[in-house]
Amino acid sequence: MSADGTTDAGGPGGREGGRGLAVAVDEDTGVAVLTLDRPHRLNAVDLATAAELADTWRAFRFDDTVRAVVVTGAGQRAFCTGIDRDAQVPQPSSPYMVDDPLATIGPKANDLWKPVIAAVHGMACGGAFYLLGEAEFVVADETASFFDPHTTYGMVSAYESVYLAQRMPFGEVARMALMGTAERISARRAYEVGLVSELTPPGGAVAAAVACATVIASYPADAVQGTVRALWQAQEATRAAALAHAPQLVSLGNLPGARQTELFAGRRPGGFRTR
């Protein structure tokens, strides 16, 4: 889901990347840190940033100096809040087709089989799960919270629910998807249900993720990538079959865009509980 346009200062920088991303590669350790660098939009992904993400994952495939990746978000308030609500995405007129602007923002969608660890702080919601769902595991600090706002704003949670169903018990996924903006999952609860593999004090997620990535990157690359492929192969058939149905569900179940915008514009601060 989208950012609300409020500003947020600060955040990690990078030596490379485009206007929406920062990329820093430590060639000694083989670890790259990929940062969504739009804190003023709560790291919501616009179309240009979506294209940058796909290009970056593909570039990592051919960069032998990169053996493991940490993905995170700039600023203090959010890891990622999904698609930027200002993004204009033309859609086909057929109810059997939908063009999802976030479909290729994840590493696996770009055939990258080097290990990816997500480091989460602040909000992670909606389209953030395209990234979390294609990471090998998630590290979060105590400020992290997770929710899926789609149903609140008249949209089907299809892709997000499929990704989360690979990570969490069915009842937890169903509750998150159906409760919308009324409820957020705390970092502690996310750790308890298996979405998060390690919980750190505030501000500690990136360092913890980099520490894990450094260990993994020190191992023989072919063995690591083969293990990553084996892990995903164990669940790929189910995931691929489920994702194949997602476009039709979104196309048939979403409210018209104008009505979604009305609902989003009418939101009120607060009004949710955290569990």
mmCIF file of C-alpha atoms in Angstrom:
data_model
loop_
_atom_site.group_PDB
_atom_site.id
_atom_site.type_symbol
_atom_site.label_atom_id
_atom_site.label_comp_id
_atom_site.label_asym_id
_atom_site.label_seq_id
_atom_site.Cartn_x
_atom_site.Cartn_y
_atom_site.Cartn_z
ATOM 1 C CA MET A 1 0.000 0.000 0.000
ATOM 2 C CA SER A 2 1.122 3.571 -0.306
ATOM 3 C CA ALA A 3 2.844 6.299 1.628
ATOM 4 C CA ASP A 4 0.814 9.205 2.918
ATOM 5 C CA GLY A 5 3.209 11.846 1.700
ATOM 6 C CA THR A 6 4.489 12.931 5.112
ATOM 7 C CA THR A 7 8.166 13.769 5.370
ATOM 8 C CA ASP A 8 10.878 11.829 7.117
ATOM 9 C CA ALA A 9 14.440 13.015 7.434
ATOM 10 C CA GLY A 10 17.633 11.070 7.413
ATOM 11 C CA GLY A 11 18.487 7.533 6.453
ATOM 12 C CA PRO A 12 21.414 5.547 5.163
ATOM 13 C CA GLY A 13 23.094 6.692 2.028
ATOM 14 C CA GLY A 14 24.925 4.755 -0.642
ATOM 15 C CA ARG A 15 27.714 5.004 -3.159
ATOM 16 C CA GLU A 16 25.646 3.857 -6.114
ATOM 17 C CA GLY A 17 22.054 3.542 -7.261
ATOM 18 C CA GLY A 18 19.422 5.736 -8.823
ATOM 19 C CA ARG A 19 17.126 8.352 -7.397
ATOM 20 C CA GLY A 20 15.014 5.838 -5.496
ATOM 21 C CA LEU A 21 17.718 3.447 -4.338
ATOM 22 C CA ALA A 22 21.106 3.508 -2.654
ATOM 23 C CA VAL A 23 23.507 0.607 -3.094
ATOM 24 C CA ALA A 24 26.666 0.034 -1.078
ATOM 25 C CA VAL A 25 28.883 -2.974 -1.782
ATOM 26 C CA ASP A 26 31.604 -4.143 0.595
ATOM 27 C CA GLU A 27 33.918 -6.004 -1.756
ATOM 28 C CA ASP A 28 35.933 -7.388 1.166
ATOM 29 C CA THR A 29 32.943 -9.219 2.653
ATOM 30 C CA GLY A 30 30.872 -9.671 -0.502
ATOM 31 C CA VAL A 31 27.821 -8.044 1.106
ATOM 32 C CA ALA A 32 25.681 -5.461 -0.682
ATOM 33 C CA VAL A 33 23.244 -3.235 1.208
ATOM 34 C CA LEU A 34 20.339 -2.151 -0.991
ATOM 35 C CA THR A 35 18.367 0.722 0.524
ATOM 36 C CA LEU A 36 14.985 2.008 -0.585
ATOM 37 C CA ASP A 37 15.878 5.689 -0.429
ATOM 38 C CA ARG A 38 12.560 7.547 -0.510
ATOM 39 C CA PRO A 39 12.003 8.337 3.186
ATOM 40 C CA HIS A 40 9.922 11.406 2.294
ATOM 41 C CA ARG A 41 7.387 8.931 0.846
ATOM 42 C CA LEU A 42 7.857 6.317 3.560
ATOM 43 C CA ASN A 43 9.875 4.353 0.997
ATOM 44 C CA ALA A 44 6.835 3.797 -1.187
ATOM 45 C CA VAL A 45 7.824 2.499 -4.616
ATOM 46 C CA ASP A 46 7.053 4.608 -7.667
ATOM 47 C CA LEU A 47 7.365 3.253 -11.194
ATOM 48 C CA ALA A 48 10.924 4.497 -11.645
ATOM 49 C CA THR A 49 12.025 2.864 -8.396
ATOM 50 C CA ALA A 50 10.286 -0.373 -9.362
ATOM 51 C CA ALA A 51 12.323 -0.418 -12.572
ATOM 52 C CA GLU A 52 15.502 0.377 -10.616
ATOM 53 C CA LEU A 53 14.872 -2.523 -8.263
ATOM 54 C CA ALA A 54 14.457 -4.965 -11.126
ATOM 55 C CA ASP A 55 17.596 -3.647 -12.820
ATOM 56 C CA THR A 56 19.586 -3.861 -9.584
ATOM 57 C CA TRP A 57 18.600 -7.451 -8.820
ATOM 58 C CA ARG A 58 19.511 -8.444 -12.361
ATOM 59 C CA ALA A 59 22.847 -6.644 -12.108
ATOM 60 C CA PHE A 60 23.647 -8.542 -8.901
ATOM 61 C CA ARG A 61 23.294 -11.794 -10.850
ATOM 62 C CA PHE A 62 26.402 -10.931 -12.863
ATOM 63 C CA ASP A 63 28.421 -9.200 -10.127
ATOM 64 C CA ASP A 64 30.725 -11.754 -8.536
ATOM 65 C CA THR A 65 31.757 -9.261 -5.857
ATOM 66 C CA VAL A 66 28.219 -9.542 -4.447
ATOM 67 C CA ARG A 67 27.609 -12.841 -2.657
ATOM 68 C CA ALA A 68 24.810 -11.802 -0.273
ATOM 69 C CA VAL A 69 22.410 -8.858 -0.093
ATOM 70 C CA VAL A 70 20.682 -6.951 2.703
ATOM 71 C CA VAL A 71 17.607 -4.946 1.667
ATOM 72 C CA THR A 72 16.318 -2.178 3.935
ATOM 73 C CA GLY A 73 14.665 1.246 3.917
ATOM 74 C CA ALA A 74 15.956 4.758 4.593
ATOM 75 C CA GLY A 75 14.733 6.931 7.451
ATOM 76 C CA GLN A 76 13.209 5.903 10.743
ATOM 77 C CA ARG A 77 9.515 5.492 9.986
ATOM 78 C CA ALA A 78 9.197 2.753 7.391
ATOM 79 C CA PHE A 79 10.888 -0.134 5.652
ATOM 80 C CA CYS A 80 8.494 0.132 2.704
ATOM 81 C CA THR A 81 4.839 1.054 2.282
ATOM 82 C CA GLY A 82 4.289 -0.524 -1.122
ATOM 83 C CA ILE A 83 3.221 1.291 -4.272
ATOM 84 C CA ASP A 84 3.313 5.086 -4.234
ATOM 85 C CA ARG A 85 -0.282 6.277 -4.470
ATOM 86 C CA ASP A 86 0.764 8.947 -6.966
ATOM 87 C CA ALA A 87 1.920 6.309 -9.453
ATOM 88 C CA GLN A 88 -0.272 6.126 -12.546
ATOM 89 C CA VAL A 89 -0.522 2.539 -13.797
ATOM 90 C CA PRO A 90 -2.580 2.032 -16.988
ATOM 91 C CA GLN A 91 -4.618 -1.167 -16.890
ATOM 92 C CA PRO A 92 -6.063 -3.339 -19.667
ATOM 93 C CA SER A 93 -9.839 -3.241 -20.001
ATOM 94 C CA SER A 94 -10.239 -7.015 -19.650
ATOM 95 C CA PRO A 95 -11.197 -8.406 -16.207
ATOM 96 C CA TYR A 96 -8.871 -11.341 -16.908
ATOM 97 C CA MET A 97 -5.712 -9.237 -17.000
ATOM 98 C CA VAL A 98 -3.987 -6.809 -14.660
ATOM 99 C CA ASP A 99 -0.591 -5.121 -14.842
ATOM 100 C CA ASP A 100 0.988 -5.155 -11.401
ATOM 101 C CA PRO A 101 3.718 -2.493 -11.150
ATOM 102 C CA LEU A 102 5.405 -4.349 -8.281
ATOM 103 C CA ALA A 103 5.452 -7.795 -9.886
ATOM 104 C CA THR A 104 9.184 -7.664 -10.608
ATOM 105 C CA ILE A 105 10.589 -5.711 -7.652
ATOM 106 C CA GLY A 106 11.770 -8.826 -5.807
ATOM 107 C CA PRO A 107 14.978 -10.816 -6.277
ATOM 108 C CA LYS A 108 13.395 -14.136 -7.240
ATOM 109 C CA ALA A 109 11.218 -12.454 -9.869
ATOM 110 C CA ASN A 110 14.520 -11.412 -11.461
ATOM 111 C CA ASP A 111 16.128 -14.844 -11.202
ATOM 112 C CA LEU A 112 18.585 -13.845 -8.467
ATOM 113 C CA TRP A 113 19.497 -16.810 -6.299
ATOM 114 C CA LYS A 114 22.075 -15.140 -4.116
ATOM 115 C CA PRO A 115 20.813 -14.942 -0.517
ATOM 116 C CA VAL A 116 18.801 -11.852 0.418
ATOM 117 C CA ILE A 117 18.084 -10.791 3.997
ATOM 118 C CA ALA A 118 15.498 -8.096 4.764
ATOM 119 C CA ALA A 119 16.233 -5.653 7.599
ATOM 120 C CA VAL A 120 12.988 -4.052 8.761
ATOM 121 C CA HIS A 121 12.264 -1.070 10.961
ATOM 122 C CA GLY A 122 9.071 0.957 11.227
ATOM 123 C CA MET A 123 6.150 0.177 8.952
ATOM 124 C CA ALA A 124 6.162 -2.668 6.453
ATOM 125 C CA CYS A 125 2.829 -2.905 4.712
ATOM 126 C CA GLY A 126 1.070 -3.950 1.532
ATOM 127 C CA GLY A 127 3.517 -4.094 -1.344
ATOM 128 C CA ALA A 128 6.445 -4.380 1.069
ATOM 129 C CA PHE A 129 5.590 -8.075 1.165
ATOM 130 C CA TYR A 130 6.765 -8.481 -2.434
ATOM 131 C CA LEU A 131 10.255 -7.845 -1.034
ATOM 132 C CA LEU A 132 9.853 -9.653 2.278
ATOM 133 C CA GLY A 133 8.238 -12.599 0.524
ATOM 134 C CA GLU A 134 11.262 -13.095 -1.731
ATOM 135 C CA ALA A 135 13.934 -12.669 0.948
ATOM 136 C CA GLU A 136 15.458 -15.761 2.524
ATOM 137 C CA PHE A 137 14.710 -14.421 5.993
ATOM 138 C CA VAL A 138 13.736 -11.245 7.820
ATOM 139 C CA VAL A 139 15.470 -9.427 10.671
ATOM 140 C CA ALA A 140 13.476 -6.677 12.398
ATOM 141 C CA ASP A 141 13.987 -4.215 15.191
ATOM 142 C CA GLU A 142 11.438 -3.530 17.911
ATOM 143 C CA THR A 143 9.949 -0.547 16.050
ATOM 144 C CA ALA A 144 8.756 -2.728 13.171
ATOM 145 C CA SER A 145 5.074 -3.295 12.497
ATOM 146 C CA PHE A 146 3.373 -5.222 9.717
ATOM 147 C CA PHE A 147 -0.074 -4.805 8.153
ATOM 148 C CA ASP A 148 -1.913 -5.150 4.863
ATOM 149 C CA PRO A 149 -4.272 -2.250 4.054
ATOM 150 C CA HIS A 150 -5.737 -3.593 0.808
ATOM 151 C CA THR A 151 -9.215 -4.614 1.937
ATOM 152 C CA THR A 152 -9.730 -1.327 3.787
ATOM 153 C CA TYR A 153 -9.358 0.547 0.518
ATOM 154 C CA GLY A 154 -11.367 -1.812 -1.665
ATOM 155 C CA MET A 155 -8.525 -3.862 -3.085
ATOM 156 C CA VAL A 156 -7.876 -7.594 -3.124
ATOM 157 C CA SER A 157 -4.879 -8.772 -1.136
ATOM 158 C CA ALA A 158 -3.772 -11.432 -3.611
ATOM 159 C CA TYR A 159 -0.032 -11.263 -4.190
ATOM 160 C CA GLU A 160 0.635 -10.191 -0.619
ATOM 161 C CA SER A 161 -1.422 -13.032 0.836
ATOM 162 C CA VAL A 162 0.342 -15.575 -1.371
ATOM 163 C CA TYR A 163 3.762 -14.356 -0.280
ATOM 164 C CA LEU A 164 2.818 -14.278 3.400
ATOM 165 C CA ALA A 165 1.269 -17.742 3.260
ATOM 166 C CA GLN A 166 4.793 -19.056 2.652
ATOM 167 C CA ARG A 167 5.972 -17.402 5.877
ATOM 168 C CA MET A 168 3.204 -17.494 8.461
ATOM 169 C CA PRO A 169 0.436 -19.784 9.733
ATOM 170 C CA PHE A 170 -2.734 -19.542 7.644
ATOM 171 C CA GLY A 171 -4.808 -17.959 10.401
ATOM 172 C CA GLU A 172 -2.256 -15.201 10.945
ATOM 173 C CA VAL A 173 -2.115 -14.412 7.227
ATOM 174 C CA ALA A 174 -5.904 -14.406 6.956
ATOM 175 C CA ARG A 175 -6.258 -12.123 9.960
ATOM 176 C CA MET A 176 -3.707 -9.631 8.635
ATOM 177 C CA ALA A 177 -5.242 -9.576 5.155
ATOM 178 C CA LEU A 178 -8.839 -9.254 6.349
ATOM 179 C CA MET A 179 -8.329 -6.796 9.231
ATOM 180 C CA GLY A 180 -6.720 -4.235 6.920
ATOM 181 C CA THR A 181 -5.682 -0.997 8.588
ATOM 182 C CA ALA A 182 -7.556 -1.791 11.808
ATOM 183 C CA GLU A 183 -4.732 -3.910 13.173
ATOM 184 C CA ARG A 184 -0.958 -4.112 12.989
ATOM 185 C CA ILE A 185 1.317 -6.972 13.935
ATOM 186 C CA SER A 186 4.087 -5.921 16.272
ATOM 187 C CA ALA A 187 7.689 -6.951 15.739
ATOM 188 C CA ARG A 188 7.388 -9.283 18.724
ATOM 189 C CA ARG A 189 4.287 -10.983 17.338
ATOM 190 C CA ALA A 190 5.894 -11.264 13.895
ATOM 191 C CA TYR A 191 8.827 -13.014 15.549
ATOM 192 C CA GLU A 192 6.501 -15.353 17.438
ATOM 193 C CA VAL A 193 4.654 -16.466 14.288
ATOM 194 C CA GLY A 194 7.789 -16.914 12.190
ATOM 195 C CA LEU A 195 7.673 -13.945 9.829
ATOM 196 C CA VAL A 196 10.738 -12.499 11.569
ATOM 197 C CA SER A 197 13.733 -14.708 12.373
ATOM 198 C CA GLU A 198 15.606 -12.285 14.645
ATOM 199 C CA LEU A 199 14.434 -9.362 16.769
ATOM 200 C CA THR A 200 16.839 -6.555 17.679
ATOM 201 C CA PRO A 201 16.719 -3.357 19.734
ATOM 202 C CA PRO A 202 15.662 -0.226 17.817
ATOM 203 C CA GLY A 203 18.135 0.628 15.090
ATOM 204 C CA GLY A 204 19.840 -2.753 15.182
ATOM 205 C CA ALA A 205 18.231 -4.607 12.285
ATOM 206 C CA VAL A 206 20.661 -3.631 9.534
ATOM 207 C CA ALA A 207 23.751 -4.480 11.590
ATOM 208 C CA ALA A 208 22.289 -7.853 12.558
ATOM 209 C CA ALA A 209 21.330 -8.609 8.963
ATOM 210 C CA VAL A 210 24.763 -7.584 7.684
ATOM 211 C CA ALA A 211 26.397 -9.836 10.288
ATOM 212 C CA CYS A 212 24.384 -12.798 8.993
ATOM 213 C CA ALA A 213 25.059 -11.869 5.377
ATOM 214 C CA THR A 214 28.791 -11.617 6.061
ATOM 215 C CA VAL A 215 28.876 -15.153 7.425
ATOM 216 C CA ILE A 216 26.871 -16.524 4.500
ATOM 217 C CA ALA A 217 28.976 -14.624 1.949
ATOM 218 C CA SER A 218 32.126 -16.230 3.353
ATOM 219 C CA TYR A 219 30.959 -19.701 2.284
ATOM 220 C CA PRO A 220 31.499 -21.182 -1.207
ATOM 221 C CA ALA A 221 29.121 -19.296 -3.495
ATOM 222 C CA ASP A 222 27.937 -22.258 -5.552
ATOM 223 C CA ALA A 223 26.972 -24.221 -2.448
ATOM 224 C CA VAL A 224 25.091 -21.238 -1.020
ATOM 225 C CA GLN A 225 23.189 -20.517 -4.222
ATOM 226 C CA GLY A 226 22.359 -24.179 -4.681
ATOM 227 C CA THR A 227 20.967 -24.251 -1.155
ATOM 228 C CA VAL A 228 18.876 -21.152 -1.844
ATOM 229 C CA ARG A 229 17.447 -22.791 -4.953
ATOM 230 C CA ALA A 230 16.687 -25.999 -3.055
ATOM 231 C CA LEU A 231 14.878 -24.095 -0.310
ATOM 232 C CA TRP A 232 12.686 -22.286 -2.819
ATOM 233 C CA GLN A 233 12.087 -25.369 -4.921
ATOM 234 C CA ALA A 234 10.492 -26.969 -1.873
ATOM 235 C CA GLN A 235 7.637 -24.460 -2.013
ATOM 236 C CA GLU A 236 7.793 -23.102 -5.553
ATOM 237 C CA ALA A 237 5.053 -25.259 -7.077
ATOM 238 C CA THR A 238 2.457 -24.050 -4.584
ATOM 239 C CA ARG A 239 3.580 -20.427 -4.810
ATOM 240 C CA ALA A 240 3.649 -20.385 -8.610
ATOM 241 C CA ALA A 241 0.186 -21.915 -8.861
ATOM 242 C CA ALA A 242 -1.240 -19.423 -6.380
ATOM 243 C CA LEU A 243 0.383 -16.412 -8.044
ATOM 244 C CA ALA A 244 -1.038 -17.493 -11.405
ATOM 245 C CA HIS A 245 -4.536 -16.787 -10.062
ATOM 246 C CA ALA A 246 -3.654 -13.442 -8.456
ATOM 247 C CA PRO A 247 -4.175 -11.160 -11.488
ATOM 248 C CA GLN A 248 -7.752 -12.327 -12.084
ATOM 249 C CA LEU A 249 -8.636 -12.038 -8.398
ATOM 250 C CA VAL A 250 -7.280 -8.497 -8.289
ATOM 251 C CA SER A 251 -9.005 -7.490 -11.514
ATOM 252 C CA LEU A 252 -12.383 -8.924 -10.507
ATOM 253 C CA GLY A 253 -12.339 -7.882 -6.855
ATOM 254 C CA ASN A 254 -10.832 -4.391 -6.798
ATOM 255 C CA LEU A 255 -13.032 -1.329 -6.563
ATOM 256 C CA PRO A 256 -12.603 1.223 -9.364
ATOM 257 C CA GLY A 257 -9.500 3.350 -8.899
ATOM 258 C CA ALA A 258 -11.462 6.524 -8.181
ATOM 259 C CA ARG A 259 -13.317 4.839 -5.326
ATOM 260 C CA GLN A 260 -10.059 3.478 -3.902
ATOM 261 C CA THR A 261 -8.692 7.020 -3.938
ATOM 262 C CA GLU A 262 -11.766 8.323 -2.098
ATOM 263 C CA LEU A 263 -11.373 5.709 0.620
ATOM 264 C CA PHE A 264 -7.663 6.417 0.959
ATOM 265 C CA ALA A 265 -8.226 10.180 1.097
ATOM 266 C CA GLY A 266 -10.817 9.699 3.838
ATOM 267 C CA ARG A 267 -8.507 7.763 6.159
ATOM 268 C CA ARG A 268 -7.970 9.016 9.691
ATOM 269 C CA PRO A 269 -4.737 8.954 11.705
ATOM 270 C CA GLY A 270 -4.637 6.201 14.287
ATOM 271 C CA GLY A 271 -7.672 4.002 14.524
ATOM 272 C CA PHE A 272 -5.685 0.795 14.728
ATOM 273 C CA ARG A 273 -4.460 -1.498 17.437
ATOM 274 C CA THR A 274 -1.202 -3.396 17.577
ATOM 275 C CA ARG A 275 -0.955 -6.960 18.753
#
